[in-house]
Coordinates of C-alpha atoms in Angstrom, one line a residue:
X24 CA 138.8 103.2 87.1
X25 CA 134.8 102.9 86.3
X26 CA 135.2 99.4 86.2
X27 CA 136.7 99.5 89.6
X28 CA 134.3 102.1 91.2
X29 CA 131.5 99.2 89.8
X30 CA 132.4 96.6 91.6
X31 CA 132.9 98.6 95.1
X32 CA 129.7 100.2 94.7
X33 CA 127.3 97.1 93.5
X34 CA 127.6 94.8 96.8
X35 CA 127.1 98.5 98.5
X36 CA 123.6 98.3 96.1
X37 CA 122.8 94.4 96.6
X38 CA 123.1 94.3 100.0
X39 CA 120.3 97.2 101.1
X40 CA 118.1 95.5 97.7
X41 CA 118.5 92.1 99.4
X42 CA 117.5 93.4 103.1
X43 CA 114.5 95.2 101.4
X44 CA 113.2 91.8 99.7
X45 CA 113.6 90.0 102.8
X46 CA 111.5 92.8 104.6
X47 CA 108.7 92.2 101.1
X48 CA 109.0 89.1 101.6
X49 CA 108.0 88.6 105.1
X50 CA 105.2 90.9 104.9
X51 CA 103.7 88.7 102.1
X52 CA 104.1 86.1 105.1
X53 CA 102.3 88.1 107.1
X54 CA 99.3 87.9 105.0
X55 CA 99.7 84.5 104.7
X56 CA 100.2 83.5 108.0
X57 CA 96.0 83.8 108.5
X58 CA 95.5 81.7 105.8
X59 CA 94.2 78.6 107.6
X60 CA 92.1 80.2 110.3
X61 CA 90.3 82.0 107.6
X62 CA 89.5 79.0 105.3
X63 CA 88.4 77.0 108.5
X64 CA 86.0 80.0 109.1
X65 CA 84.9 80.3 106.0
X66 CA 84.4 76.2 105.1
X67 CA 81.9 76.7 108.4
X68 CA 79.7 78.7 105.5
X69 CA 81.2 77.3 102.2
X70 CA 82.2 73.9 100.5
X71 CA 85.5 73.1 100.5
X72 CA 85.7 73.5 97.0
X73 CA 84.0 76.5 96.5
X74 CA 85.8 78.5 99.0
X75 CA 89.4 77.2 96.9
X76 CA 87.7 77.9 93.8
X77 CA 85.8 80.9 94.3
X78 CA 88.4 82.8 96.7
X79 CA 90.6 82.7 92.7
X80 CA 87.4 84.1 91.4
X81 CA 86.9 86.6 93.7
X82 CA 91.0 87.5 93.7
X83 CA 90.9 87.7 89.4
X84 CA 87.6 90.5 89.5
X85 CA 89.8 92.5 91.8
X86 CA 92.7 92.0 90.0
X87 CA 91.3 93.0 86.6
X88 CA 89.9 96.2 87.5
X89 CA 93.5 96.8 88.6
X90 CA 95.0 95.7 85.1
X91 CA 92.7 98.0 83.7
X92 CA 93.1 101.0 86.0
X93 CA 96.7 101.1 85.4
X94 CA 96.2 100.5 81.6
X95 CA 98.3 97.4 81.6
X96 CA 97.6 94.7 79.4
X97 CA 94.8 91.9 80.6
X98 CA 96.6 89.2 79.2
X99 CA 99.9 88.2 79.5
X100 CA 102.3 88.1 76.7
X101 CA 101.8 84.7 74.9
X102 CA 105.7 83.7 75.1
X103 CA 105.4 84.0 79.3
X104 CA 102.0 81.6 79.2
X105 CA 103.4 78.2 80.1
X106 CA 105.4 80.2 83.5
X107 CA 101.6 81.6 84.2
X108 CA 100.4 78.6 84.1
X109 CA 102.6 76.6 86.4
X110 CA 101.8 79.9 88.8
X111 CA 98.2 79.3 88.2
X112 CA 98.2 75.5 88.9
X113 CA 100.5 75.9 91.7
X114 CA 99.4 78.4 94.0
X115 CA 95.4 79.8 92.0
X116 CA 94.4 76.1 92.2
X117 CA 97.2 73.6 93.3
X118 CA 97.4 75.1 97.4
X119 CA 94.2 76.4 97.8
X120 CA 92.3 73.1 96.6
X121 CA 95.2 70.2 98.5
X122 CA 95.6 72.3 101.2
X123 CA 91.7 72.8 102.2
X124 CA 90.7 69.4 101.3
X125 CA 93.2 68.9 104.1
X126 CA 91.6 71.0 106.4
X127 CA 88.1 69.9 105.6
X128 CA 89.7 65.9 106.3
X129 CA 90.4 67.1 109.9
X130 CA 93.9 67.8 109.6
X131 CA 95.1 70.3 112.4
X132 CA 96.9 73.3 112.7
X133 CA 100.1 71.4 113.4
X134 CA 99.7 69.3 110.3
X135 CA 99.1 72.2 108.5
X136 CA 101.7 73.6 110.0
X137 CA 104.3 70.5 108.9
X138 CA 103.9 72.3 105.1
X139 CA 104.5 75.6 105.8
X140 CA 107.5 74.5 108.1
X141 CA 108.8 72.7 105.0
X142 CA 107.9 75.0 102.1
X143 CA 111.3 77.1 102.4
X144 CA 113.5 74.3 101.8
X145 CA 111.0 72.9 98.7
X146 CA 111.1 76.4 97.3
X147 CA 114.7 76.8 97.5
X148 CA 115.2 73.3 95.4
X149 CA 112.6 74.9 92.7
X150 CA 115.1 78.0 92.7
X151 CA 118.4 76.0 91.9
X152 CA 116.1 73.9 89.0
X153 CA 114.2 77.2 87.7
X154 CA 116.0 80.1 88.8
X155 CA 119.7 78.9 88.5
X156 CA 120.3 80.1 92.0
X157 CA 123.3 78.4 93.7
X158 CA 123.2 78.8 97.6
X159 CA 126.0 78.3 99.7
X160 CA 126.4 75.6 101.8
X161 CA 126.1 77.6 105.6
X162 CA 122.1 78.5 103.7
X163 CA 121.7 74.3 103.0
X164 CA 122.6 73.7 106.4
X165 CA 120.5 76.5 108.6
X166 CA 117.4 75.9 105.8
X167 CA 117.4 72.1 107.2
X168 CA 117.8 73.1 110.4
X169 CA 114.8 75.0 110.3
X170 CA 113.1 72.8 108.4
X171 CA 113.9 69.9 110.8
X172 CA 112.8 72.8 114.1
X173 CA 109.4 73.7 113.0
X174 CA 108.9 69.5 111.5
X175 CA 109.4 68.1 114.9
X176 CA 107.7 71.3 116.7
X177 CA 104.5 70.6 114.7
X178 CA 104.8 66.5 114.9
X179 CA 104.8 67.5 119.2
X180 CA 101.8 68.7 118.5
X181 CA 99.9 66.3 116.3
X182 CA 97.5 63.7 117.3
X183 CA 97.8 60.0 116.7
X184 CA 100.8 60.9 114.3
X185 CA 100.4 58.4 111.2
X186 CA 100.0 59.2 107.5
X187 CA 96.7 59.9 106.2
X188 CA 94.9 61.5 103.3
X189 CA 95.3 64.7 104.3
X190 CA 98.9 64.0 104.7
X191 CA 99.2 63.1 100.7
X192 CA 97.0 66.2 100.4
X193 CA 99.4 68.2 102.0
X194 CA 102.1 67.3 100.5
X195 CA 100.1 68.1 97.6
X196 CA 100.3 71.7 98.5
X197 CA 103.7 72.0 99.5
X198 CA 105.2 70.7 95.7
X199 CA 102.2 72.9 94.2
X200 CA 102.7 76.2 96.5
X201 CA 106.7 75.8 95.4
X202 CA 106.7 75.4 92.3
X203 CA 104.3 78.9 92.0
X204 CA 106.9 80.7 94.1
X205 CA 110.1 79.9 92.2
X206 CA 108.0 80.8 88.7
X207 CA 106.4 84.0 89.9
X208 CA 109.9 85.1 91.8
X209 CA 111.5 84.7 88.1
X210 CA 108.8 86.6 86.7
X211 CA 108.7 89.1 89.2
X212 CA 112.5 90.1 88.0
X213 CA 111.3 91.8 85.3
X214 CA 107.5 92.9 86.6
X215 CA 106.1 93.9 88.7
X216 CA 104.5 91.8 91.7
X217 CA 101.0 92.7 91.3
X218 CA 100.8 92.4 87.6
X219 CA 102.2 88.8 88.4
X220 CA 99.3 87.5 90.3
X221 CA 97.4 89.6 88.2
X222 CA 97.5 87.3 85.0
X223 CA 97.9 84.5 86.7
X224 CA 94.2 84.8 88.2
X225 CA 93.3 86.2 85.0
X226 CA 94.1 83.0 83.0
X227 CA 92.6 81.2 85.8
X228 CA 89.2 83.0 84.4
X229 CA 88.2 79.9 82.2
X230 CA 88.5 77.3 84.9
X231 CA 87.2 79.7 88.0
X232 CA 84.4 81.5 86.7
X233 CA 82.2 78.4 85.4
X234 CA 83.1 75.9 88.7
X235 CA 82.8 78.3 90.7
X236 CA 79.1 79.1 89.1
X237 CA 78.2 75.8 89.1
X238 CA 79.5 75.0 93.1
X239 CA 77.6 78.3 94.1
X240 CA 74.3 76.6 93.1
X241 CA 74.9 72.5 93.8
X242 CA 76.3 73.1 97.6
X243 CA 74.9 74.2 100.6
X244 CA 75.9 77.3 101.8
X245 CA 75.3 79.4 105.6
X246 CA 75.7 82.9 105.6
X247 CA 77.6 84.5 108.7
X248 CA 80.0 86.1 109.3
X249 CA 82.8 84.4 110.2
X250 CA 82.4 82.6 106.9
X251 CA 82.2 85.5 104.6
X252 CA 85.2 87.0 106.6
X253 CA 87.4 84.1 105.9
X254 CA 86.1 84.2 102.8
X255 CA 87.0 87.4 102.4
X256 CA 90.4 87.4 103.9
X257 CA 91.3 84.0 101.6
X258 CA 90.1 85.9 98.6
X259 CA 91.6 89.2 99.0
X260 CA 94.7 88.9 101.3
X261 CA 95.9 85.6 100.5
X262 CA 95.3 84.9 97.3
X263 CA 95.6 88.3 95.9
X264 CA 97.1 91.7 98.3
X265 CA 99.7 89.3 99.9
X266 CA 101.3 87.8 96.1
X267 CA 102.2 91.9 96.2
X268 CA 104.8 92.0 98.1
X269 CA 105.9 88.8 98.8
X270 CA 106.8 88.3 94.6
X271 CA 108.5 91.3 94.6
X272 CA 110.5 90.3 97.8
X273 CA 111.4 87.0 96.2
X274 CA 113.0 89.1 93.1
X275 CA 115.0 91.0 94.6
X276 CA 116.0 89.1 97.7
X277 CA 117.0 86.1 95.9
X278 CA 114.0 83.2 95.7
X279 CA 115.5 80.8 97.8
X280 CA 117.0 83.5 100.4
X281 CA 114.2 85.7 100.9
X282 CA 112.1 82.6 100.5
X283 CA 113.0 81.4 104.1
X284 CA 110.8 84.1 105.6
X285 CA 108.1 81.5 105.7
X286 CA 109.8 79.1 108.3
X287 CA 108.3 82.1 110.4
X288 CA 104.9 81.4 109.4
X289 CA 103.4 78.2 111.6
X290 CA 104.8 80.3 114.3
X291 CA 102.6 83.3 113.1
X292 CA 99.5 81.0 112.4
X293 CA 100.5 79.4 116.0
X294 CA 99.7 83.3 117.4
X295 CA 96.2 83.9 115.0
X296 CA 95.3 80.9 117.0
X297 CA 95.9 82.3 120.0
X298 CA 94.1 85.1 118.8
X299 CA 91.3 84.6 117.4
X300 CA 90.2 81.1 118.8
X301 CA 92.0 81.3 122.1
X302 CA 94.2 78.3 121.9
X303 CA 97.1 78.5 124.5
X304 CA 101.1 77.3 123.6
X305 CA 103.6 76.9 125.9
X306 CA 106.8 77.3 126.5
X307 CA 107.6 74.7 123.8
X308 CA 106.0 77.2 121.4
X309 CA 108.9 79.6 122.5
X310 CA 111.8 77.9 121.7
X311 CA 110.8 76.4 118.4
X312 CA 110.2 80.7 117.2
X313 CA 114.2 80.9 118.8
X314 CA 114.9 78.0 116.5
X315 CA 113.2 79.2 113.7
X316 CA 114.6 82.9 113.8
X317 CA 117.9 81.9 114.3
X318 CA 117.7 79.4 111.4
X319 CA 116.2 83.0 109.4
X320 CA 119.3 85.1 110.2
X321 CA 121.8 83.0 109.1
X322 CA 120.1 82.2 105.7
X323 CA 119.9 85.7 105.2
X324 CA 123.4 86.0 106.1
X325 CA 124.7 83.4 103.8
X326 CA 124.6 85.1 100.3
X327 CA 123.7 83.7 97.6

């Protein structure tokens, strides 16, 4: 009787947990969606390398304060150093450096959107390889459709269309983020999301601290409100606060499924570009938004 009751209750408990995970993941996506405009603003006053590495140092200092205030160890268990090193390589160094350099080489918002549009599919693939998740065929169909829709949309807005060094850097950013998201989502199953990103940032300090110090004195700096605001955003929000609900969402909703909420990030980024930069978008944007939202809805219904 107890076994039967548990079998009945388990799905009822799992569904709210998955929905809560999706909501948390979307809060993370909402935070990340301002990263590209903020990076552009930051690079108007700071060197691209300084923005990419310095933002991790700023976030690491905040992480140390949070760990100390919570009475938690300042370093993760030695047995988990390898996955934390992968997170650091992926989201502390890889994605900020690759995407920042791509933007500095002239990659527009459309090309940057390609990275975000394909990132959920890459994350789902790594979830299968590293986290043991097994999405159903319907999930992969919707995931592929969403990636195709957002890729087609972003390429219609791209100028030129030929491959470049910026494109290769964006591919590097894509793969880096997928690895960091998957490893972080795995660890967040047993460790609070804020601690996961905190430990990844803290173990990066031996690199971020001296490199930031050298770049700060050897690269030109132009202090302005928009540059400081952009740097503060990518350091506080993109590099730390956004990862708290993001990793929690991946852990609760499933890395592959909850990660599909990031299909909405390119369109959210375009909204920020419209609000902050005055850019306007036509009916094609609306059509792409509806297509992506449908694909996200299908991935959420296709249980892993």
